[in-house]
Every structure is written in C-alpha cells, then in structure tokens.
Coordinates of C-alpha atoms and ligand atoms in Angstrom, one line a residue:
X1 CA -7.4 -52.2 -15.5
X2 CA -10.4 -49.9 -14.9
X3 CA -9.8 -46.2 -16.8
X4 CA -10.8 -42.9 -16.5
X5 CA -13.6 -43.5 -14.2
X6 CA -14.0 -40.6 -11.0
X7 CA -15.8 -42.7 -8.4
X8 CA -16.3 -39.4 -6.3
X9 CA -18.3 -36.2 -7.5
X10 CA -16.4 -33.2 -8.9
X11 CA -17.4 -31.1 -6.1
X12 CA -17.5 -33.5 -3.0
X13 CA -19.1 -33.2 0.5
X14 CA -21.4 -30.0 1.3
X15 CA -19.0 -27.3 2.8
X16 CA -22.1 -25.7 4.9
X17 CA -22.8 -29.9 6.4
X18 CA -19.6 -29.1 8.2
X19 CA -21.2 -25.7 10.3
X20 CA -22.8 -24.9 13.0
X21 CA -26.7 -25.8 11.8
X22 CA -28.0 -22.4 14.0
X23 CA -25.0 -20.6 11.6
X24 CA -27.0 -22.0 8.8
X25 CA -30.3 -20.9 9.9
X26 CA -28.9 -17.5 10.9
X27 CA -27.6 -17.0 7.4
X28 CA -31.3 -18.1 5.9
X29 CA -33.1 -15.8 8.0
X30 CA -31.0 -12.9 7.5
X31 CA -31.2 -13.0 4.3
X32 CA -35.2 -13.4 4.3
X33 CA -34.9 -10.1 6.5
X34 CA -32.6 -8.1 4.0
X35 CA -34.3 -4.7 3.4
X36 CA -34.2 -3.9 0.1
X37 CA -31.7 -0.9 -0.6
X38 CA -29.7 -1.4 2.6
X39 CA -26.1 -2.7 2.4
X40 CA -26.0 -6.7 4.2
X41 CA -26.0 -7.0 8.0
X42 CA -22.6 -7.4 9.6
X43 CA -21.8 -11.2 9.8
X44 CA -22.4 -11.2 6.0
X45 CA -19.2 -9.3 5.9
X46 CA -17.3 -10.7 9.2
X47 CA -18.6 -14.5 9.9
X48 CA -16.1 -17.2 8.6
X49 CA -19.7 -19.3 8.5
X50 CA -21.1 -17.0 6.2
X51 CA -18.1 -16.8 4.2
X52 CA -18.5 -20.3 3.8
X53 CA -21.9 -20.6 2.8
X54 CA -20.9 -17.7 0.3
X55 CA -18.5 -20.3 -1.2
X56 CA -21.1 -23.3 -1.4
X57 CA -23.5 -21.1 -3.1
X58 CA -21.8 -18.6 -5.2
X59 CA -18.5 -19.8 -5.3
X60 CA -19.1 -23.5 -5.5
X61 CA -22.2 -23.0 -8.1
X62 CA -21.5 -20.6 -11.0
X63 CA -19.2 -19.2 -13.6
X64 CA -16.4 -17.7 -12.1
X65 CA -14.0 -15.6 -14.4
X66 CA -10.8 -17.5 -14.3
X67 CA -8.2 -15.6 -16.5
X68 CA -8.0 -14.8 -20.0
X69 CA -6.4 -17.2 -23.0
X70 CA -3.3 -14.4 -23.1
X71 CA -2.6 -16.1 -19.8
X72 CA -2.4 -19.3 -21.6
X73 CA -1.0 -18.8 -24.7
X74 CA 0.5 -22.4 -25.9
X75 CA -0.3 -26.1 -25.1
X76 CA 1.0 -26.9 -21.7
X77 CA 0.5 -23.1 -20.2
X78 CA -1.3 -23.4 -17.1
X79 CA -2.7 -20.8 -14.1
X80 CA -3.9 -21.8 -10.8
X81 CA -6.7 -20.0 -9.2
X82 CA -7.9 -20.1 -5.7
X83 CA -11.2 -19.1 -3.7
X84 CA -12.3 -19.8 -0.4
X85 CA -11.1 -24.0 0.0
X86 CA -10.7 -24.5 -4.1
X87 CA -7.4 -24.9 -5.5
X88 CA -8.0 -25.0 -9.8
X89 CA -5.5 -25.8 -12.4
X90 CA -6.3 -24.0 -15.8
X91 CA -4.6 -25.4 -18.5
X92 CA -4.4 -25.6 -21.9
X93 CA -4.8 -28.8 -24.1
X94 CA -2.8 -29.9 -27.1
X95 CA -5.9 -29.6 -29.0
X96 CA -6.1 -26.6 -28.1
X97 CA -8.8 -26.4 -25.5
X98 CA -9.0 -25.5 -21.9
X99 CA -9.5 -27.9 -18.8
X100 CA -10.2 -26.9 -15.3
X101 CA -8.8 -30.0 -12.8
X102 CA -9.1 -29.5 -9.0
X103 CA -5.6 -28.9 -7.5
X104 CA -5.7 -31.2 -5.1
X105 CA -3.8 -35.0 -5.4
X106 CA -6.2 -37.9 -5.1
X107 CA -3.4 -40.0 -3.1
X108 CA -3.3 -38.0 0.1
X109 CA -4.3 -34.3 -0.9
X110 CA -1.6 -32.4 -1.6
X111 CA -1.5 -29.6 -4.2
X112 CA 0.0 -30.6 -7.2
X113 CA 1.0 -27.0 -8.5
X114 CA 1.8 -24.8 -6.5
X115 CA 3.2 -21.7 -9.1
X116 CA 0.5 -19.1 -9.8
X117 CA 1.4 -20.0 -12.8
X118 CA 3.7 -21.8 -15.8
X119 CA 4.2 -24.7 -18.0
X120 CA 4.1 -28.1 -18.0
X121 CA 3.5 -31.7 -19.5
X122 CA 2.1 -34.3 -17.2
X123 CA 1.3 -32.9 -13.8
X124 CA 3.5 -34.5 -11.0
X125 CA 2.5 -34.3 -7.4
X126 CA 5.6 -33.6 -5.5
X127 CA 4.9 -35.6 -2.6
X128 CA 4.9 -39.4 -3.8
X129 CA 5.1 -38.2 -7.6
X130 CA 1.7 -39.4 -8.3
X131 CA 1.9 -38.5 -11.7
X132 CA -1.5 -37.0 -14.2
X133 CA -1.7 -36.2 -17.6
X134 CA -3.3 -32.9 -18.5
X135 CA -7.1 -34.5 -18.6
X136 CA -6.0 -35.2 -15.5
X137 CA -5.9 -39.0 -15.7
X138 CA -3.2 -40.4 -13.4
X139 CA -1.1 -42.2 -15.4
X140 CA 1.3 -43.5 -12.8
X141 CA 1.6 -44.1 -9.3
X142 CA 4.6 -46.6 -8.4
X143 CA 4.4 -47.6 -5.2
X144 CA 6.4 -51.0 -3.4
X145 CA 4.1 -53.7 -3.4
X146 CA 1.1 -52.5 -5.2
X147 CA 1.7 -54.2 -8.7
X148 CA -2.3 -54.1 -8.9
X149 CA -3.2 -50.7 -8.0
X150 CA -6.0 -49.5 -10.4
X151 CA -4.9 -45.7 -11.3
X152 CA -7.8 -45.3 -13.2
X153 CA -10.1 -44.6 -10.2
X154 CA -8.2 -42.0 -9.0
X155 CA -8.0 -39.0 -11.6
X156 CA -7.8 -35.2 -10.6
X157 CA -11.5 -34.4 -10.2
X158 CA -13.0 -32.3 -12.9
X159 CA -14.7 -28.9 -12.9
X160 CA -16.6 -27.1 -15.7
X161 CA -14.1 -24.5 -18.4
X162 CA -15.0 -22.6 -21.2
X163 CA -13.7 -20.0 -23.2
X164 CA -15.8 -17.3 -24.9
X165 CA -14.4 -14.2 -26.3
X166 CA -10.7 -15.1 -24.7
X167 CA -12.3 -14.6 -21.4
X168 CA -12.1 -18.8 -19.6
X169 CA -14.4 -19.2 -17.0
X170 CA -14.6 -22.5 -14.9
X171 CA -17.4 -23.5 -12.9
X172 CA -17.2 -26.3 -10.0
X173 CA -21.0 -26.9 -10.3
X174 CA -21.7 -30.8 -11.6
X175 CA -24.8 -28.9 -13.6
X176 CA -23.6 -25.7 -14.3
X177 CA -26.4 -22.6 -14.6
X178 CA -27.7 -22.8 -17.9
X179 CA -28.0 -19.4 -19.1
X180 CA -24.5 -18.6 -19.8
X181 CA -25.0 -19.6 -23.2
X182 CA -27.1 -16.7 -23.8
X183 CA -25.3 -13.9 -22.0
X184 CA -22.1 -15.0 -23.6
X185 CA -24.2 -14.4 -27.0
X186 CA -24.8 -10.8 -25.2
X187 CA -20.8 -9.9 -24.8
X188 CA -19.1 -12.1 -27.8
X189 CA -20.6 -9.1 -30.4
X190 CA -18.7 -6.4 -28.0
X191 CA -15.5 -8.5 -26.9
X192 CA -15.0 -9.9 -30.3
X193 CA -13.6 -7.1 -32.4
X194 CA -10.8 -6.6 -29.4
X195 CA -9.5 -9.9 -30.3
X196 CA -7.8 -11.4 -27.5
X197 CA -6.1 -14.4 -29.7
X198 CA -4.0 -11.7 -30.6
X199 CA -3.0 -10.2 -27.1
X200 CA 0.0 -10.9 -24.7
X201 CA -0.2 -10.1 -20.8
X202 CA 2.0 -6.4 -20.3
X203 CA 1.2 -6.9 -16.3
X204 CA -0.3 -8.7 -13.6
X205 CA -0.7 -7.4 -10.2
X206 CA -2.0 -9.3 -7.3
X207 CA -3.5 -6.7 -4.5
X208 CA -4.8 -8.5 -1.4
X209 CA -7.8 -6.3 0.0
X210 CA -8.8 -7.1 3.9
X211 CA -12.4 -7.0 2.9
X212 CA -15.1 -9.3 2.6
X213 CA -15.4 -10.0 -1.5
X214 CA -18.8 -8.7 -1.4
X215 CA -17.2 -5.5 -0.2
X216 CA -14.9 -5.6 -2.9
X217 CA -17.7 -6.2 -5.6
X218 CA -19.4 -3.1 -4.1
X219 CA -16.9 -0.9 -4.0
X220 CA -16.7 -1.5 -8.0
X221 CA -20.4 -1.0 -8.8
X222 CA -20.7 2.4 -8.2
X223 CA -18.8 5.8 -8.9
X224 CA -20.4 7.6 -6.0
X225 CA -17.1 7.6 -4.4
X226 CA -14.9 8.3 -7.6
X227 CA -13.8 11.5 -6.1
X228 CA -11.2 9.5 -4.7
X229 CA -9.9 8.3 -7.5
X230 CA -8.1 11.7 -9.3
X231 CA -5.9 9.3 -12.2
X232 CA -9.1 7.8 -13.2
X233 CA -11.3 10.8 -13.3
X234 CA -9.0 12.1 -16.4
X235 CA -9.9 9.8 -18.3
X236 CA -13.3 8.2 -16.9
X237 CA -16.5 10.7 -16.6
X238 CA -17.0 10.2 -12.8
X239 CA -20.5 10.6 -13.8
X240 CA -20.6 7.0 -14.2
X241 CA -23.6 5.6 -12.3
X242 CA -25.7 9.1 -12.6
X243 CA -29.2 9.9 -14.6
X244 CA -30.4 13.3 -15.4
X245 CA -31.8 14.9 -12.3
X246 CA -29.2 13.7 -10.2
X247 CA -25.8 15.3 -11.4
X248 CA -24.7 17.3 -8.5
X249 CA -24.0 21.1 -9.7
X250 CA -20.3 20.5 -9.8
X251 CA -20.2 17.7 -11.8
X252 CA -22.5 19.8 -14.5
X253 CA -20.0 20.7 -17.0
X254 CA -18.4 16.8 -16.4
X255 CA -22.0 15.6 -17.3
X256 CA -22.6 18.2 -20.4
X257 CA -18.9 16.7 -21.8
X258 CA -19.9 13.3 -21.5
X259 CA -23.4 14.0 -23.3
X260 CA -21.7 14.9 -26.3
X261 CA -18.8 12.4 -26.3
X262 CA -21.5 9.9 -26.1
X263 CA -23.1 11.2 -29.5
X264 CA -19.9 11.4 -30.9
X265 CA -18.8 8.2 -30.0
X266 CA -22.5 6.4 -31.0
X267 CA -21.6 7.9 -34.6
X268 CA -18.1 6.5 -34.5
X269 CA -19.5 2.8 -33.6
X270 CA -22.1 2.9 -36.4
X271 CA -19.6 3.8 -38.9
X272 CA -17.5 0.6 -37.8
X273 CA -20.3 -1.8 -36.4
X274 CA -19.5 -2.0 -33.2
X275 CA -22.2 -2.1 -30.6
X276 CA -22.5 -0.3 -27.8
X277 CA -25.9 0.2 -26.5
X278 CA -26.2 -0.8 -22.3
X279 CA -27.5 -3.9 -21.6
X280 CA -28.4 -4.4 -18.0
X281 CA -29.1 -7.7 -16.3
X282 CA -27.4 -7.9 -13.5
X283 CA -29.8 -9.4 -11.3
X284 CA -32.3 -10.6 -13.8
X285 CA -30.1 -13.3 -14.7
X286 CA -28.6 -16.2 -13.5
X287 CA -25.2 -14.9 -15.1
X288 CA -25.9 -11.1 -14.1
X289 CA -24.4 -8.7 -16.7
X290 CA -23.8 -5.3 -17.7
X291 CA -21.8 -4.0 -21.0
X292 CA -21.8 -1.2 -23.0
X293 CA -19.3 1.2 -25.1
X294 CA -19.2 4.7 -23.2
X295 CA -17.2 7.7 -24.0
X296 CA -13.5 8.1 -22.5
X297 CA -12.9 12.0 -21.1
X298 CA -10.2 14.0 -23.1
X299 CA -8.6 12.9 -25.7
X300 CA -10.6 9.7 -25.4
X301 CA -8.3 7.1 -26.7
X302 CA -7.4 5.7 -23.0
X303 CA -6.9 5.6 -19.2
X304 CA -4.3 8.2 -19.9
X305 CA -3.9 11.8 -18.2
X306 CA -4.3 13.5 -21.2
X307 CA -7.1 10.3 -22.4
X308 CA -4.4 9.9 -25.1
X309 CA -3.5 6.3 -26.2
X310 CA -1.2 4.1 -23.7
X311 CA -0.1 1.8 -26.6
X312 CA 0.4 2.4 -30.4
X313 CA -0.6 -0.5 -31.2
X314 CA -4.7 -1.1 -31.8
X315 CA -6.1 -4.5 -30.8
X316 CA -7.2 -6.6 -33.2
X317 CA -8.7 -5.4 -36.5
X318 CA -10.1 -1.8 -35.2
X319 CA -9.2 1.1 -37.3
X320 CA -9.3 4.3 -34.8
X321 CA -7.9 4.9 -31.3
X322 CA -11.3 6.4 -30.2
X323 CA -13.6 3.4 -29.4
X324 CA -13.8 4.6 -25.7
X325 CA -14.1 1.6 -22.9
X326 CA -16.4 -1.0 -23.6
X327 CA -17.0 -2.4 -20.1
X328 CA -18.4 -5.2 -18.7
X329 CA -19.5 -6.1 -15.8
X330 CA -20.2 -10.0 -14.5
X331 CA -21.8 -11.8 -11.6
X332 CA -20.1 -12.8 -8.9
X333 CA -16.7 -11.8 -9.2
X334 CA -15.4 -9.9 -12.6
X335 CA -15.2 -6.5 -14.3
X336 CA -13.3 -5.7 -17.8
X337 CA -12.3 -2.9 -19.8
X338 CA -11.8 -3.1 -23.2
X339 CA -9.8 0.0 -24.8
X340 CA -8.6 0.3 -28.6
X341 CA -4.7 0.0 -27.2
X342 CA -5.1 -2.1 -24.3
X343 CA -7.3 -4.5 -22.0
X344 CA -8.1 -4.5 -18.6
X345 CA -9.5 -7.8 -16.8
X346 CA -9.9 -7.9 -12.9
X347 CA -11.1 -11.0 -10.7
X348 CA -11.7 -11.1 -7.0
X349 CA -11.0 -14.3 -5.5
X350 CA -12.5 -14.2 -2.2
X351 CA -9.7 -16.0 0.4
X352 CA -11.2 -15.6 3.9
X353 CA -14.8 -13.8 5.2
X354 CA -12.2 -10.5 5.6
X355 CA -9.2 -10.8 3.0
X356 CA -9.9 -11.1 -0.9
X357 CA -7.4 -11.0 -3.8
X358 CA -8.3 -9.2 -6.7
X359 CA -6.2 -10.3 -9.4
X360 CA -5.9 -7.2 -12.2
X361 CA -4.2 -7.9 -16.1
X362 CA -3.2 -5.8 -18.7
X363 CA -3.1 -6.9 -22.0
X364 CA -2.1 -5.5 -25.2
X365 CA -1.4 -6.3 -28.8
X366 CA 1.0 -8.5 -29.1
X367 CA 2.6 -7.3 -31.6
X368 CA 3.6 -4.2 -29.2
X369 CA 7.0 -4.0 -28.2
X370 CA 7.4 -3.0 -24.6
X371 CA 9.6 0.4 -24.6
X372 CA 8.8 1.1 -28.3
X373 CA 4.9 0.8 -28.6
X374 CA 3.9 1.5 -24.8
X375 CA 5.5 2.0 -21.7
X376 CA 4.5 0.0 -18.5
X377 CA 4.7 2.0 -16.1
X378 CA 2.6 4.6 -17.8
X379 CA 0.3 1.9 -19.1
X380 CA -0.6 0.6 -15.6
X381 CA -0.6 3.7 -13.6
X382 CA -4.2 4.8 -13.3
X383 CA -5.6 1.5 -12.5
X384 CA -2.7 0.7 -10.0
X385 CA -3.0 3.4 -8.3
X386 CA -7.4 3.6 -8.3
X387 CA -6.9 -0.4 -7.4
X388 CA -4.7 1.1 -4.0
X389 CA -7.3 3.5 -3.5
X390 CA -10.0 1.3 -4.0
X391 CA -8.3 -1.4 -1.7
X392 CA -8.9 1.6 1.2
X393 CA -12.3 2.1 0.5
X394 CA -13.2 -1.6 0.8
X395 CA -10.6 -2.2 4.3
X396 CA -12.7 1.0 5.8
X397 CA -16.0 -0.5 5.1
X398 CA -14.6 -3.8 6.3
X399 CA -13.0 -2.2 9.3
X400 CA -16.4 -0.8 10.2
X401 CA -18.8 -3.4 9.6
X402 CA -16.6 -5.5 12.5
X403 CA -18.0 -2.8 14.8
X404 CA -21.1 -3.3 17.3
X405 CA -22.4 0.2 16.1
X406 CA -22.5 -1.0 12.4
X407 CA -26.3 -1.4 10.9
X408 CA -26.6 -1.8 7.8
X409 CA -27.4 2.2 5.6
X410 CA -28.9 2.8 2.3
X411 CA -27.8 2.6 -1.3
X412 CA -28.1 6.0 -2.8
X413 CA -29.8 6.3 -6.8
X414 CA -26.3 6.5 -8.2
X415 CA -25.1 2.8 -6.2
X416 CA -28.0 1.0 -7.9
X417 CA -25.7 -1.5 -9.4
X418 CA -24.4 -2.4 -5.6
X419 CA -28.5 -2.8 -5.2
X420 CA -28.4 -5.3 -8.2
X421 CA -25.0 -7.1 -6.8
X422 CA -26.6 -7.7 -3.5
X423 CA -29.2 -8.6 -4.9
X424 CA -28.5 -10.7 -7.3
X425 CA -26.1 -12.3 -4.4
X426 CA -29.2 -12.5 -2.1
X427 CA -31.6 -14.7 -4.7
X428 CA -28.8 -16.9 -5.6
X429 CA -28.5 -17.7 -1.7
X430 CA -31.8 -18.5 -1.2
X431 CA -32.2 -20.5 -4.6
X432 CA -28.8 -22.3 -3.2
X433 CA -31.0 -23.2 0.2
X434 CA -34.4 -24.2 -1.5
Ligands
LIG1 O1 -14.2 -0.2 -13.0 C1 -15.4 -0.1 -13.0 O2 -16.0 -0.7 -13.8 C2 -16.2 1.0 -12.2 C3 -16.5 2.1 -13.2 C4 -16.5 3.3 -12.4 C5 -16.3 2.8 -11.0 N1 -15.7 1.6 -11.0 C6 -14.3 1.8 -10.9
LIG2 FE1 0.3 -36.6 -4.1 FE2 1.1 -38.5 -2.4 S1 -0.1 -36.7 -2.0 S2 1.6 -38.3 -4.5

C-alpha cells in the first residue's frame, strides 16, 4: 500500500486564477502607480480582490508569525491559526519539534480542529473520522466496501514551521524566502537571553479590528498618533519614531528623559552583554526587520504606570529588572516586546479585505505564580487598553478609505516605518506578479 506520498502541492491552485483578470491588472497597475510616501489607494484597503491577491502573495508566500512555543508547551499541544482562506494546525511532535499541517481534511474538506487551541493524539476529522497522525499521515479511513483504499495518498498537506528563539513561524510557500536564516541570526542574540523555554502564557486576547491588515500594520509602525494612547505613554517615550530636529516643543522634556535613559540603559547592556543597537531592514529584506533595546519611561522596569515591574519574577537568566523593551518588529504581520518580567507577542491575522484579528499574548516566567508574583489584571492593562484604542484608530482609517473623497495623503518623517511597511508590501507584490 503506497505511504506517505501528497500527490497534490502543499499550497494548491492560484487563489488570484479564480478573479476577475481586469481585478488582477488593476491591482498591478496600482501598484506600479504608488507614489512613494503616500498611504495605498482605496481598493488596497476595501476590494475583497485585492485582499485576495494580498493572501497569494504575502500571505500565501512568507514567514508568518504563528505563536510562541509557551503556546505549545508538551507533545501533543496544538494551536490553529487562520488568514484569509488558510486554516493551520501548529503542533508539537513527540520529538519535540513543530509541524504546521493544513486544517483542512483530504476526504471531503472539512476542518479537522476546530478549537483555537488544545491537545491531542492522532487528529480525527469529525465528519467520517478520517483519522491523521500528527505528521499528518492518515492512518485510517474505514469506509463499507473500500477494503483497498490507499490512505497513503491522502495525508494533511504540509506547510513550512520553524522555531527560532520560542517565536514558531510557518510558511505555506513550497520554497520558502531564503533569507530568514539570516535575520533570525539578527534577533536570536536579542530574544535569547529572555528565554521563552522557560515562559507560560498569563493571557491571550483576541481583538477583531474592522480594518484592512495593512491598516492594522500601519497603525503599529508609528507613534505619531501615541497621544492617544495615555497608559502607554507612562511607560513608553512617545517619542518613539522621532530624530533630533523634529521633537515638537512639547514633547522636549519627554525627548531630553529619553536621551539619558538611553545612555544609561546602553551602560547597563554592556555590563551584561546584551545587545541593543537598532537594526533596520524592514524593506531591505525579504524578511523585513527592526529590533533594538530602548529605554522604558519612569521607573523603567515595565509597561507599568509608575514603569515599575508587572511581575517579580525575571525571565530567564537576567539579573536586573531594568533591561527596558527590546522590540521587534517583523514583515508582514508581527511585533514583540520583550521586558525583564514579562513578554509581549502580537500577530495580525488578516480575515476579510475589512476585518483582521490581532491576536496579543502575555507571557511570563513560569515559575510566577498568578496572585503572588503578578497580578493580571494589572499585568495586561496598558496594552489592552492601547490594543482598544488602537483597534479605533485603524476602524476610522478603514471607515474613511470606503469613502469616494478618500485619496491617498502623505507619510510624515516620524511614520517612516509605515513608508518601509508599504513598501516592503508593495516590492513583494510586484516580485509575487513577475
Ligand atoms: O508596539 C509598537 O511596537 C509601537 C511602538 C510605538 C507605537 N507602537 C505601539
Ligand atoms: Fe473529513 Fe469526511 S470530511 S472524514
């Protein structure tokens, strides 16, 4: 009986071969027409063609931050992600490692997990029970009548995993971009001393946004509009995103305070050997990136009020509560914050050309005893409440860009990273087409 072989690709028929071919061609030209420094034209935002092109060539073609291996602690633990038409099972191997299997049942379709996430041994379609193991061979498919059925040629299709730094990213490509190998050499030096093998999840929250992902994505690159976001601004210098020359007058003193807890930080990372220098390549890069270790406001231990620690307990083998946030931030869909006492990861998961979920997760040490070491509430309270007011932000830009009167306006100095996102997002589309 044939094994183990997938007679279909992993990623199947071209979504964009099902559109319109003039939605096609509008899509290519529009983005041949993109000034530079001006937010996207309007059915970037709106068009359910666009948003489907979007998954093809972002989407469907590079690493995509999945969840993070406190999410999937012991053999068996699974999560399922979702974006655009892909269903994914993450789960983790007896041995240890992580496979990525499409959710969808190779006897008629159906999704074989359904839970966001949870445990399991083989994976059972609930349907006819077509049964899988967790490589995702189906190992049994009873059925009257069909004592020769070959179940070999019809195994859960694959995708791409990894895991680097705790971080799993999957990738439904059948050649994957190759330079993630070198950008993950970029962020293991800054990631690694956090040590997420020894983290536990504190919270998830799931906040869907009716907004376009790349609004979402936007909305995250800059600080321009941090103003609205009083919890944050305790801790975080809204001065995020500026260079000398352009700090408005009121933000002076802000700027000035940051200056120096920069130095004092830098001297703080040398004595323990933690980098924290930028590096910026977010659209010089296949894998656009940008990390570094900046200063926290106040106390500077965390997202707190007072920037006073959220958990007693450090993370991994670090020595001193006042490490700042070393950030990251990833092409297409992923920013991180990685704090002394805590973690922060966040995905977007684009659903529909209007509605994305961003999936948010705090971790901490997991050792830390909830109610003794931290409390949640207190621990989650900044970002929940910047993630509602971010989620505001994005449905007003969606909102507007649905309007006849919408063209598209320019990026100011301090949203340069949103210049590098669509940016990035534009030469990956036209790559995708050539
Ligand atoms: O979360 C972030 O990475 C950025 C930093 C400041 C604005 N935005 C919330
Ligand atoms: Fe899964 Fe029939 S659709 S067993």
């Amino acid at each position: 009986m044939a094994r183990a072989v997938n007679l279909t690709p992993k990623t199947g028929r071209r979504l964009t071969d099902s559109l319109p071919q003039d939605r096609v061609a509008d899509h290519v030209r529009l983005l041949a027409e993109r000034p530079t420094g001006f937010s996207l034209a309007a059915p970037f935002y709106t068009d359910p063609a666009f948003f489907t092109a979007d998954m093809e060539g972002v989407f469907g073609r590079h690493w995509v931050f999945a969840g993070s291996i406190a999410e999937l602690p012991d053999a068996g633990d699974y999560i399922t992600v979702e974006y655009g038409p892909y269903s994914l099972i993450v789960l983790r191997t007896d041995d240890g490692g992580i496979n990525a299997l499409h959710n969808v049942c190779r006897h008629r379709g159906a999704r074989v997990l359904t839970a966001p996430s949870g445990t399991t041994g083989n994976l059972v379609c609930q349907y006819h029970s077509w049964t899988y193991s967790p490589e995702g061979e189906l190992i049994h498919a009873s059925a009257p009548g069909e004592a020769d059925f070959a179940p070999g040629c019809f195994n859960l299709k694959r995708a791409h995993a990894r895991e680097v730094s705790g971080l799993i990213f999957v990738c439904l490509a059948d050649e994957p971009p190759e330079d993630f190998d070198e950008v993950s050499a970029v962020f293991e030096p800054y990631l690694a001393p956090h040590d997420l093998s020894r983290t536990k999840v504190a919270f998830q929250q799931e906040l869907v946004e009716e907004g376009n992902w790349k609004l979402v994505m936007e909305n995250n690159r800059e600080c321009y509009h941090c103003d609205g976001h009083p919890e944050l601004a305790c801790s975080l210098f809204p001065t995020w995103g500026l260079t000398d020359g352009i700090v408005p007058p009121h933000l002076a003193d802000v700027w000035e305070r940051n200056l120096s807890a920069e130095l004092s930080l830098q001297q703080r990372c040398a004595r323990y050997g933690l980098p924290y220098e930028v590096v910026e390549e977010l659209d010089t890069r296949i894998a656009g990136i940008r990390i570094s270790r900046e200063p926290l406001d106040g106390e500077g231990e965390s997202f707190s009020e007072s920037g006073r620690r959220l958990s007693k307990k450090l993370l991994g083998d670090l020595r001193d509560f006042r490490l700042g946030r070393c950030s990251m931030h990833l092409q297409p869909n992923s920013w991180f914050h990685f704090l002394s006492d805590h973690v922060i990861t966040f995905s977007a998961f684009p659903l529909e050309a209007g509605r994305t979920l961003v999936r948010t997760t705090w971790l901490v040490a997991d050792d830390a005893v909830e109610g003794v070491d931290y409390d949640l509430e207190t621990l989650t309270h900044t970002w929940k409440q910047t993630n509602l007011q971010d989620k505001a932000f994005v449905e007003l830009c969606q909102q507007g860009t649905s309007s006849p009167a919408y063209e598209p306006g320019p990026y100011m100095k301090s949203e340069y990273q949103v210049e590098a996102f669509i940016s990035w997002y534009v030469q990956r589309m036209q790559e995708h087409y050539a």
